[in-house]
Each structure stands twice: as structure tokens, then as C-alpha cells.
CSV table of C-alpha atoms in Angstrom, one decimal:
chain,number,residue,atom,x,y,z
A,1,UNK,CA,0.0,0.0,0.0
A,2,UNK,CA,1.9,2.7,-1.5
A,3,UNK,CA,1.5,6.7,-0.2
A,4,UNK,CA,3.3,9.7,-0.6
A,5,UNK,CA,2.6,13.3,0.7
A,6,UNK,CA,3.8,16.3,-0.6
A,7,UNK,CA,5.7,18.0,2.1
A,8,UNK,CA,4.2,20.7,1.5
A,9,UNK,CA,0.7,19.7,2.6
A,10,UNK,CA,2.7,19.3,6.2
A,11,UNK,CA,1.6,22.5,7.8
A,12,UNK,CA,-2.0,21.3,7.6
A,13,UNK,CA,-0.8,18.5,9.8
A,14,UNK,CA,0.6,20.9,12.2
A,15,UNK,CA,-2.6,23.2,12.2
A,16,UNK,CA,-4.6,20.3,12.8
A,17,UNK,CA,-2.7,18.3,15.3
A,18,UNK,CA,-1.5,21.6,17.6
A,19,UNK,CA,-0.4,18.9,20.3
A,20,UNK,CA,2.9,17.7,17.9
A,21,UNK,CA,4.1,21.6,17.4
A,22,UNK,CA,7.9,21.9,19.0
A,23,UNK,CA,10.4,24.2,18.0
A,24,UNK,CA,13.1,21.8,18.1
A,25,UNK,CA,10.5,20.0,14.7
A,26,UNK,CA,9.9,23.1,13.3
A,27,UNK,CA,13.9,23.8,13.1
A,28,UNK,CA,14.1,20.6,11.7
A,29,UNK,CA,11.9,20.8,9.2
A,30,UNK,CA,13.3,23.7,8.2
A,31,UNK,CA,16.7,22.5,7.5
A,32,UNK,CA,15.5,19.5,5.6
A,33,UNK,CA,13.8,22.0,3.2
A,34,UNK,CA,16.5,24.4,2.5
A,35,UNK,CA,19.2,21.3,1.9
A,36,UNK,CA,16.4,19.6,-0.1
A,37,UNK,CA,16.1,23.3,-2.4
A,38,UNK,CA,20.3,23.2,-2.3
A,39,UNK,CA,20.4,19.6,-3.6
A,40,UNK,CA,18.4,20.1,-5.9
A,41,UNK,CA,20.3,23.4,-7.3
A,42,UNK,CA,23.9,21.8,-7.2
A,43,UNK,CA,22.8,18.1,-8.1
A,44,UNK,CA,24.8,16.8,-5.0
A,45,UNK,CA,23.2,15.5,-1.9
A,46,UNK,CA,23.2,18.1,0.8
A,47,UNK,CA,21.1,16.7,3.8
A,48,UNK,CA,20.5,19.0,6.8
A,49,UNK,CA,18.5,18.1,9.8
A,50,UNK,CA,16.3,14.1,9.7
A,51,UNK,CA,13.4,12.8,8.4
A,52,UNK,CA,10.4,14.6,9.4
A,53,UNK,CA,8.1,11.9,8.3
A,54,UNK,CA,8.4,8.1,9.3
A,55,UNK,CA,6.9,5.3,7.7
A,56,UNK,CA,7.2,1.6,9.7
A,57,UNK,CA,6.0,-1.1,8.6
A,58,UNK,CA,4.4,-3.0,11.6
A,59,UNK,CA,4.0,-6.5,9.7
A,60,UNK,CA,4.2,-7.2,6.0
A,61,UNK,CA,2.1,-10.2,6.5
A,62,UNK,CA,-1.5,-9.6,4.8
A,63,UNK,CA,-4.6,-11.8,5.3
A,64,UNK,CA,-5.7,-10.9,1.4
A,65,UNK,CA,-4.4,-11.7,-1.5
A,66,UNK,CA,-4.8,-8.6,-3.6
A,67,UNK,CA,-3.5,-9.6,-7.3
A,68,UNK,CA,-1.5,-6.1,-7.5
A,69,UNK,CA,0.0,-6.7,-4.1
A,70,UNK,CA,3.2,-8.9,-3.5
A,71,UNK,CA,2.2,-9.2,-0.2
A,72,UNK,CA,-1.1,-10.6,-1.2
A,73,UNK,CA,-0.4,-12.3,-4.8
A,74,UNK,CA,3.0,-14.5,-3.6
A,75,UNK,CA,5.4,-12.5,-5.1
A,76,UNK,CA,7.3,-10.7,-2.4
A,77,UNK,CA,10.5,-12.2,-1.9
A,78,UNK,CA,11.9,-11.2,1.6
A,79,UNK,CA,11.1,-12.7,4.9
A,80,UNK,CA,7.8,-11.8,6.5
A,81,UNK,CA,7.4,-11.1,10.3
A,82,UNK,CA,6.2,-8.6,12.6
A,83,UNK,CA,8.0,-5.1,13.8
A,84,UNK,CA,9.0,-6.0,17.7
A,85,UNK,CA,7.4,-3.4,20.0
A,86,UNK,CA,11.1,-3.2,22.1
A,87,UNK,CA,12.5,-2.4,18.9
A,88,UNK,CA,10.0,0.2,17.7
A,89,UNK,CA,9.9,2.0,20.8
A,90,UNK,CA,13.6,2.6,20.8
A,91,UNK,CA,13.5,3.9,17.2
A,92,UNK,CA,10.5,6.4,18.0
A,93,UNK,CA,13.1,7.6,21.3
A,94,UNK,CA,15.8,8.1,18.7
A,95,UNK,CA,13.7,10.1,16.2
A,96,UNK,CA,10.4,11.2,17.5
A,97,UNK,CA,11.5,14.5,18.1
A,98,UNK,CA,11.7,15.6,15.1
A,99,UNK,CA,8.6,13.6,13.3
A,100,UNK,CA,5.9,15.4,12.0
A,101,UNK,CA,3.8,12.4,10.5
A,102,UNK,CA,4.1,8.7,11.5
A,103,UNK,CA,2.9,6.3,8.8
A,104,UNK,CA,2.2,2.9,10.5
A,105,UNK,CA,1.6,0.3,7.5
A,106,UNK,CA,3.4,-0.8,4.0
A,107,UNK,CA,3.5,-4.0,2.9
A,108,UNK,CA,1.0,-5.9,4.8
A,109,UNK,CA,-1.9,-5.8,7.3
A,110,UNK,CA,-0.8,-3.5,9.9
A,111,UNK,CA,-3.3,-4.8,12.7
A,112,UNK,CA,-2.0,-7.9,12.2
A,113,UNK,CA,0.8,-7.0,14.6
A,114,UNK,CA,-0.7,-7.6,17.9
A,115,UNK,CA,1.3,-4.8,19.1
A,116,UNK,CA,-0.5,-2.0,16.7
A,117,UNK,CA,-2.5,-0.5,18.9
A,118,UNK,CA,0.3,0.4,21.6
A,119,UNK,CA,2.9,1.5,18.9
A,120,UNK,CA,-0.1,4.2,18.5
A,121,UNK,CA,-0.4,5.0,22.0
A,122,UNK,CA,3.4,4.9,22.2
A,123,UNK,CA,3.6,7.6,19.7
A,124,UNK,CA,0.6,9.8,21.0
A,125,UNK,CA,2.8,9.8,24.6
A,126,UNK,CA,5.3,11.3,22.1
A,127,UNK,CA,3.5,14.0,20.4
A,128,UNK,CA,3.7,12.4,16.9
A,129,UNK,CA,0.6,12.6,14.6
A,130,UNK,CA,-0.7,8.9,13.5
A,131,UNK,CA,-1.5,7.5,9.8
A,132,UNK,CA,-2.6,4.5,9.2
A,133,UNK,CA,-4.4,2.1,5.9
A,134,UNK,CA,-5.8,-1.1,6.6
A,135,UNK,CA,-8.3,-3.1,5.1
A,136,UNK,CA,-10.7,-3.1,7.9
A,137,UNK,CA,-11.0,-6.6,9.0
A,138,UNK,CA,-9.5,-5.9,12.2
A,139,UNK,CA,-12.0,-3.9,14.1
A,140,UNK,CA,-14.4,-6.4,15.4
A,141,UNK,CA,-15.5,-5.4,18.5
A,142,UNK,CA,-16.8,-2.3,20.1
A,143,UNK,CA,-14.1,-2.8,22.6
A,144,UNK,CA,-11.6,-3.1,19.8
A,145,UNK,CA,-12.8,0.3,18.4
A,146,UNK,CA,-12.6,2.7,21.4
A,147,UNK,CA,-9.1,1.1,22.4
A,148,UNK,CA,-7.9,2.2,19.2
A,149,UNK,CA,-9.7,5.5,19.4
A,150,UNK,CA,-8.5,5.9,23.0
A,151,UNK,CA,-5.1,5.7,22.0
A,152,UNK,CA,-4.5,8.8,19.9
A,153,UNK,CA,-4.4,7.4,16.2
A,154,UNK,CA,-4.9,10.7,14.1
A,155,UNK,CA,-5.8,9.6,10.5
A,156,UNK,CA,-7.1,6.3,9.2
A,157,UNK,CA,-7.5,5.0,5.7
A,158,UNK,CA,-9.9,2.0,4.9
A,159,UNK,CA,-9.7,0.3,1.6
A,160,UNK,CA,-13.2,-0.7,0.1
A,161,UNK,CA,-12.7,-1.1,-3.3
A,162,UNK,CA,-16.7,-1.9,-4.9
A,163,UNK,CA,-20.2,-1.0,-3.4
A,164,UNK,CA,-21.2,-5.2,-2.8
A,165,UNK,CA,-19.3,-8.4,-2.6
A,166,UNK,CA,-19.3,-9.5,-6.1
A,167,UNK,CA,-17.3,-6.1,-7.2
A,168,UNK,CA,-14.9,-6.4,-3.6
A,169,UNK,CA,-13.7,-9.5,-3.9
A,170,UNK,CA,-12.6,-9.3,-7.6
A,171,UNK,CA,-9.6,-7.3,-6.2
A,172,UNK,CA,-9.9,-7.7,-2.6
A,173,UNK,CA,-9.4,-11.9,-2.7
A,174,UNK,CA,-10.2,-13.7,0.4
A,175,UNK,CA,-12.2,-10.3,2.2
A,176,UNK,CA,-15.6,-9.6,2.9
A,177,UNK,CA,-17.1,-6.4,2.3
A,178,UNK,CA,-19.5,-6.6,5.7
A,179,UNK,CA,-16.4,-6.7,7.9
A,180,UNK,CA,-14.9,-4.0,6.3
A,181,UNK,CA,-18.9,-1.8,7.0
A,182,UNK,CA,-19.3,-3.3,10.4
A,183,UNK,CA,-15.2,-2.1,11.3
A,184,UNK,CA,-16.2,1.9,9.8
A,185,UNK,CA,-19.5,1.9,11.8
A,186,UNK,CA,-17.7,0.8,15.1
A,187,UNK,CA,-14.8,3.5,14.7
A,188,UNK,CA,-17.2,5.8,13.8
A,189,UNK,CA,-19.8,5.2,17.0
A,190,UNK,CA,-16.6,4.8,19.1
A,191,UNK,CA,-15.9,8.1,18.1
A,192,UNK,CA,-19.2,9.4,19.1
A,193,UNK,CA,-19.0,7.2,22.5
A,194,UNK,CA,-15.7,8.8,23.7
A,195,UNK,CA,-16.6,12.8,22.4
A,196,UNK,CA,-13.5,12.6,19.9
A,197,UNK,CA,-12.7,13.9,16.4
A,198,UNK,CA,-9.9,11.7,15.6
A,199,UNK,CA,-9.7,9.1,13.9
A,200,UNK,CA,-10.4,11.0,10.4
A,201,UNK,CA,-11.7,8.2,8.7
A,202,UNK,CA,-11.3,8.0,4.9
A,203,UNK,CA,-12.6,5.5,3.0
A,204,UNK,CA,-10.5,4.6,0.2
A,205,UNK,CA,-11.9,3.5,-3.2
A,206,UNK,CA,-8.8,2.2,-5.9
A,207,UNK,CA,-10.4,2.8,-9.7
A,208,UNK,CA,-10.6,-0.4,-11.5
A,209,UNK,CA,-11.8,-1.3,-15.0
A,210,UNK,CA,-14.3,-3.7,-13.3
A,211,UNK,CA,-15.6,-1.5,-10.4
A,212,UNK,CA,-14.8,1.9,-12.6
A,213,UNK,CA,-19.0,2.3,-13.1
A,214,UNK,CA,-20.0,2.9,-9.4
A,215,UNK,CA,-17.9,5.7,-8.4
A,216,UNK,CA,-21.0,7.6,-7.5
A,217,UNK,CA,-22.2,4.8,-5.3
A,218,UNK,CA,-19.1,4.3,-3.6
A,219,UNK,CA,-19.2,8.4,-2.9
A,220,UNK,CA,-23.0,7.8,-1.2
A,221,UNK,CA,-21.9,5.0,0.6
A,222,UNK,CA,-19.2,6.6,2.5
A,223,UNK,CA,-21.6,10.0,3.5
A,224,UNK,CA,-24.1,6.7,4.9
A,225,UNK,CA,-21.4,5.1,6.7
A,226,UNK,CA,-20.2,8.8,8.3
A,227,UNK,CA,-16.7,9.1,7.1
A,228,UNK,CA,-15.0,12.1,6.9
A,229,UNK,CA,-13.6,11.6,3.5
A,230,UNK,CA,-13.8,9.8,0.0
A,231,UNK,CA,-10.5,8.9,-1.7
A,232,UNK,CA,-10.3,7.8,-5.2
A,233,UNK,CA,-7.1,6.6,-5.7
A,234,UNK,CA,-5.7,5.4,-9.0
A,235,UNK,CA,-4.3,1.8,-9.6
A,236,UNK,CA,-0.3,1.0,-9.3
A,237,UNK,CA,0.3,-2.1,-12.3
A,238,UNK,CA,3.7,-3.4,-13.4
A,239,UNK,CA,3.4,-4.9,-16.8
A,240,UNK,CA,0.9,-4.3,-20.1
A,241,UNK,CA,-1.3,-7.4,-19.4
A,242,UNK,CA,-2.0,-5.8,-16.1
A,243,UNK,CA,-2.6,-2.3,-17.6
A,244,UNK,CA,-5.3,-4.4,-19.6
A,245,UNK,CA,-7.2,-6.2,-16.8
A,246,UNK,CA,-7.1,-3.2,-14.0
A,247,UNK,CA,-6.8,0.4,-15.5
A,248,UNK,CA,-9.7,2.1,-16.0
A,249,UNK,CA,-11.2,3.5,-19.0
A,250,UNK,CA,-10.7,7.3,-18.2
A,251,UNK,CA,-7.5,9.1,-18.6
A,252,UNK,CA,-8.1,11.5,-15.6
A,253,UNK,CA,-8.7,7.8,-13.4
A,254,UNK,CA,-5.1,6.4,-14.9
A,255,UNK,CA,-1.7,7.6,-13.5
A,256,UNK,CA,-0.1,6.8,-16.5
A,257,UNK,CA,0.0,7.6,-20.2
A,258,UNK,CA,1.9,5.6,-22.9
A,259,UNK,CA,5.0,6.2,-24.5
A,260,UNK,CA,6.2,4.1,-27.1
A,261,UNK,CA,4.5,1.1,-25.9
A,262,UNK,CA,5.4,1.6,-22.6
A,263,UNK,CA,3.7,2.6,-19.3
A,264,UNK,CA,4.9,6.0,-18.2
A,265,UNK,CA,3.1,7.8,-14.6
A,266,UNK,CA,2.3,11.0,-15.4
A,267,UNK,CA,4.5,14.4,-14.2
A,268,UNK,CA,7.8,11.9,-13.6
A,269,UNK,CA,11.0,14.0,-12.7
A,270,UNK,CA,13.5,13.1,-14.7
A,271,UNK,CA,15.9,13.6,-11.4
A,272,UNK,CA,16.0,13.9,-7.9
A,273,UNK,CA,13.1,12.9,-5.1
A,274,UNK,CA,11.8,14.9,-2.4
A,275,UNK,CA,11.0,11.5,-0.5
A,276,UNK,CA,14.9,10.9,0.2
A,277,UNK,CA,15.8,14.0,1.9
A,278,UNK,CA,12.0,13.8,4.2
A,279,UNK,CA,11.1,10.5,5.0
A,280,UNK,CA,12.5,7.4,5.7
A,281,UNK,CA,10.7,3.8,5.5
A,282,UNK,CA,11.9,0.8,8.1
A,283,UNK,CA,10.1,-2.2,7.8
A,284,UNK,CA,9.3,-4.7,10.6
A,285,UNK,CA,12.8,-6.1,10.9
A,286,UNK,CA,15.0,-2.5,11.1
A,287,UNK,CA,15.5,-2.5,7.0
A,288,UNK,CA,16.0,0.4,6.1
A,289,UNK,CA,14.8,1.3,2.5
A,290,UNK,CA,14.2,4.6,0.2
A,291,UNK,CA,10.6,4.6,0.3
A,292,UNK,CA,7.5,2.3,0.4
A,293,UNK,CA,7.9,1.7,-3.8
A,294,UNK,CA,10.9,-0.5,-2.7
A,295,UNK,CA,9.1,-3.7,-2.0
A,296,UNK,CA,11.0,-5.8,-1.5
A,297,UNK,CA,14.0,-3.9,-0.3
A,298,UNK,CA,16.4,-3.9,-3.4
A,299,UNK,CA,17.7,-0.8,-2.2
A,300,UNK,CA,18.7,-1.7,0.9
A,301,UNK,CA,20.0,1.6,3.0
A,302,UNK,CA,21.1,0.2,6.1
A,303,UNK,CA,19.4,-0.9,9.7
A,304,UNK,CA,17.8,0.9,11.8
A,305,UNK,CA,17.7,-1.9,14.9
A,306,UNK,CA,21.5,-3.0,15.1
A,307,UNK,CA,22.2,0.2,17.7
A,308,UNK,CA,23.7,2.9,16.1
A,309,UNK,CA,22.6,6.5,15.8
A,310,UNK,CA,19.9,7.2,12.9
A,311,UNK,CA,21.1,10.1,11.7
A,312,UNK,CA,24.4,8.5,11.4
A,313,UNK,CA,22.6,6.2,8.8
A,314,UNK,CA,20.7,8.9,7.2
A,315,UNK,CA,23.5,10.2,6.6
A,316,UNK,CA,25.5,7.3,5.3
A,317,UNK,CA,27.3,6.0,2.6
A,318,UNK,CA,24.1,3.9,1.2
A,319,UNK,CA,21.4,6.7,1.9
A,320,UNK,CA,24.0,9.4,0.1
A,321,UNK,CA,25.0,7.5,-3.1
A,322,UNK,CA,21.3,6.4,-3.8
A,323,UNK,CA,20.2,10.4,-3.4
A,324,UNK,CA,23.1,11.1,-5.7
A,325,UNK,CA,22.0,8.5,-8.4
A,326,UNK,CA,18.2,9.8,-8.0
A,327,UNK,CA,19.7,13.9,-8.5
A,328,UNK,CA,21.7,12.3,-11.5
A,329,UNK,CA,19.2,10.2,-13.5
A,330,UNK,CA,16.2,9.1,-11.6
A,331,UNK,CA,14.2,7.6,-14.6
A,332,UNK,CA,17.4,4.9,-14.9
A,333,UNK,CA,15.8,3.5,-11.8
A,334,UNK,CA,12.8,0.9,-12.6
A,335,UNK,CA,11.4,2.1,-9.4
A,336,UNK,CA,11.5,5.1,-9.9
A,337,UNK,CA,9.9,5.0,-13.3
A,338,UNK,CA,6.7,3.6,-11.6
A,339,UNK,CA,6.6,6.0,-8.5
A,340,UNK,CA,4.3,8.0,-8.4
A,341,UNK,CA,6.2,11.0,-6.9
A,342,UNK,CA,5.8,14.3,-9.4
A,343,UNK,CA,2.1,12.9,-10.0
A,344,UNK,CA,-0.3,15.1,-8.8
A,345,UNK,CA,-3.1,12.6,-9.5
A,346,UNK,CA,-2.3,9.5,-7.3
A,347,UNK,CA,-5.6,10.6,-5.4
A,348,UNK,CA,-7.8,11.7,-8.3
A,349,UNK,CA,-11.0,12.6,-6.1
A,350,UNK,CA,-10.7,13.7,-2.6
A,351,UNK,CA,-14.5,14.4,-1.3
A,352,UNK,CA,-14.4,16.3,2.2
A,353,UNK,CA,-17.6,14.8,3.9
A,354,UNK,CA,-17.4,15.9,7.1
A,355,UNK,CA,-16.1,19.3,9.1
């Protein structure tokens, strides 16, 4: 489950969650911005100040099997576990001073990891904001929902790609589309129960060719169910065959456009990536890699569990020779190629429903 922000949408965050505001993050994010503008102007990695965002991946485990997903369709290659609480907590003590955003989920389910609920409360203690996407099988209870409400999680993505079984389940493999209406109605009557405004609650709805025709539907579904927001997102496909089955009819629903017979995203940079100098991505066993589009860590940047200082990995050998391939020709990078940072159309639709 791949998601980029533009840094620049950050200062909503801040305005929104007051309760993360320090001077010691605003100075960081600062310096990241003005070495991110430097790099950029002398095409040589300058890198002030640390990430001010933080994705972790909890687990990389998944109870789907999505057929776009490596998680869910087989083809992910590296080992699969589940992030140690021990070992999370020492990373959020290392860095959480200077987060603005933590993103709890990647490549996986991330309330699969029994431990998801306290690495939220764990962060709250620490003043960081909380994202999370799931698939909303997880939140079964009423007790289940006001735990996770209780414990400070800020922002909350939940996939439901069709309006009824039949649709779901052609992408969603394995789910059922009740579990994911009874988990929104408990979050949202927890909510209610404990007087809170957080969660936001966005209901996410990936374009297919096969589920492309009830848009609208999906849209009233989500003001019944009392989100506060409607995503359409656009489809992330590897080869031509897949371009075929999954991509949408509608140019404006695709995030990419052809170029001699090949798929091409929309807007791509032809160097350089704001992502590197920002955010960092560790995944449940301290790998440390560029960004969520590295899934299966062929990019490898170093550990972030073995004990040493993070910023003495940020600033490493690794992390600097990959920011100084990406400022000298990012499109040489197959990943890179099928990111979809520079596109401004990842989310083609974002209804505000509520306040």
C-alpha cells in the first residue's frame, strides 16, 4: 500500500494536530527544506536536519491476496514477520523528536501485529501525529474500536474497493465487504461514544476497469457510513497485461500515459526525489529502505535496529550514493519510473464529507 505526501501539505498537519508543534521539529523541518532546495540546485546530496516523516512497517504479513500486491499475490520475496514493539519503541526515542507524520503500515496488514495499537499509544505519549491504511477486517469489536480510538491514532485510511461483494472480492481476494462496514460503523460510533474527532476516517476506493461504473455509489456509501472523506485513488500495475485487466477506461482515473508502448506515470521528474531527503521507510525487521515503492528492499540503505545513531545512517554511505543516483538520473531507476512522486493525481478525487 503505497502513499506519498507532498511535504508541503505538512503545515495542515501541524494546524490540525497543535499537540505535535515543538520548536526543536519546526527547526528541523526547516533545515531539511533548505538542503532539499540546495540539492536540488547543485545536483549533489546536501542533507540538513532528519526525516520529518516516518513510515514503519508493523508487519508485511496480509490476510488478502490482492492480485496487484506482493504481499497478497506471492510475489514478495523477503522474509515476512512482525515489527517488535522493544524495537520500535527505541526507534520512536531516537527520532520522534523531530517527526511530524508517522505512517504505520506498508506491505501488509498492519493490525496484524498484535502490538498496533500500543505503537499508537506509544507515539501519542510522544507527540507524533498517527496514519494508518488497513483493510478493515480488524475492528471487530466495540471494545476493539474505542481502544484504538482511545489511544491517539490521528488519521485512518480503509480500503473498500466496490459497493457489494461481487465487485470487492474481484480485487480484494479472500475479504468480505461486511467486515470492512461493520469495522467503519464501530470506529465511527466509538468516536461518538468517547466525544473525539480523531480518527479522520477515509474510506478509500482504488479505480478499477471492473468497479470503474460505481464511483458515484461508492461516494453515497461513505456519506451513509459517516466518514469524513472519500478517496479515489488510481491503480499502481507493473506490466501491459495488467494495464489491460485493472486500468480504468478514463484518462483523468489512470496515473499513467503511454510512451512508445510503454507505461509511463504522469508528471515523472526526470531527477532527484523529495522522499529521500524527508522520510525514511523501516520495515518490521529495522531494514531500512528509500521509500514504500521499494518492496521488496532492493535498495537496501542500512538498519535501523542494530544500535547505532539514525542520523548517522541517514547520513550514510548507502542513503548518500542512492540520493546522488536519484539527483543524477532518476528515470534509470525501474522504481523510480513507476513511482508516483511528481504525479499530482495518485488521489484523483478527494471528497471532504465531514467538518
Amino acid at each position: 500500500m503505497a502513499f506519498l505526501i507532498d511535504p508541503r501539505a505538512i503545515p495542515r498537519y501541524v494546524k490540525r494536530y497543535g499537540y505535535a508543534f515543538s520548536w526543536k521539529r519546526l527547526w528541523n523541518f526547516a533545515k531539511v527544506l533548505v538542503s532539499m532546495g540546495l540539492s536540488s540546485l547543485l545536483r549533489r546530496p546536501v542533507v540538513w536536519g532528519q526525516p520529518f516523516m516516518l513510515m514503519v512497517e508493523p508487519t508485511n504479513f496480509c490476510n488478502l491476496k490482492c492480485p496487484l500486491c506482493p504481499s497478497g499475490n506471492g510475489q514478495m520475496s523477503r522474509p515476512r514477520g512482525k515489527m517488535d514493539f522493544d524495537a520500535y519503541r527505541q526507534l520512536i526515542d531516537q527520532v520522534g523528536d523531530r517527526l511530524l507524520l508517522l505512517m504505520l503500515w506498508n506491505q501488509g496488514e498492519p493490525f496484524i501485529n498484535p502490538c498496533f495499537t500500543e505503537m499508537v499509544r506509544y507515539a501519542r505519549q510522544r507527540r507524533i501525529p498517527t496514519l494508518t491504511s488497513t483493510n478493515g477486517h480488524f475492528i471487530r469489536t466495540p471494545e476493539q474500536a474505542r481502544d484504538l480510538v482511545a489511544a491517539g491514532l490521528d488519521e485512518i485510511i480503509v480500503s473498500l474497493d466496490g459497493v457489494d461483494q461481487e465487485t470487492y472480492e474481484k480485487y480484494r481476494v479472500g475479504g468480505s465487504i461486511e467486515k470492512v462496514f461493520t469495522g467503519v460503523r464501530l470506529l465511527v460510533q466509538a468516536k461518538k461514544d468517547l466525544g473525539k474527532s480523531t480518527p479522520l476516517i477515509n474510506l478509500q476506493f482504488i479505480v478499477f476497469k471492473h468497479n470503474q461504473a460505481e464511483l458515484a455509489q461508492a461516494a453515497d456509501l461513505a456519506r451513509q457510513l459517516g466518514v469524513d472523506k472519500f478517496l479515489v485513488k488510481t491503480a499502481q500495475v507493473y506490466t501491459q497485461d495488467e494495464a489491460a485487466r485493472f486500468l480504468p477506461d478514463a484518462a483523468e482515473l489512470r496515473r499513467y500515459e503511454e510512451e512508445r508502448g510503454e507505461l509511463v506515470v504522469k508528471g515523472q521528474p526526470a531527477r532527484g526525489c523529495k522522499v529521500l531527503w524527508y522520510s525514511s521507510m523501516v520495515n518490521w525487521d529495522g531494514r531500512v529502505a528509500p521509500c514504500c515503492f521499494d518492496k521488496d528492499i532492493d535498495f537496501e540503505l542500512g538498519q535501523a535496529f542494530d544500535g547505532a545513531a539514525f542520523g548517522q545512517l541517514w547520513r550514510g554511505r548507502a542513503y548518500m550514493d542512492f540520493r546522488q543516483r536519484l539527483l543524477n538520473d532518476r528515470l534509470g531507476i525501474a522504481m523510480c519510473r513507476n513511482c508516483s512522486e511528481g504525479y499530482r493525481g495518485m488521489f484523483s478525487l478527494v471528497n471532504e464529507l465531514r467538518g
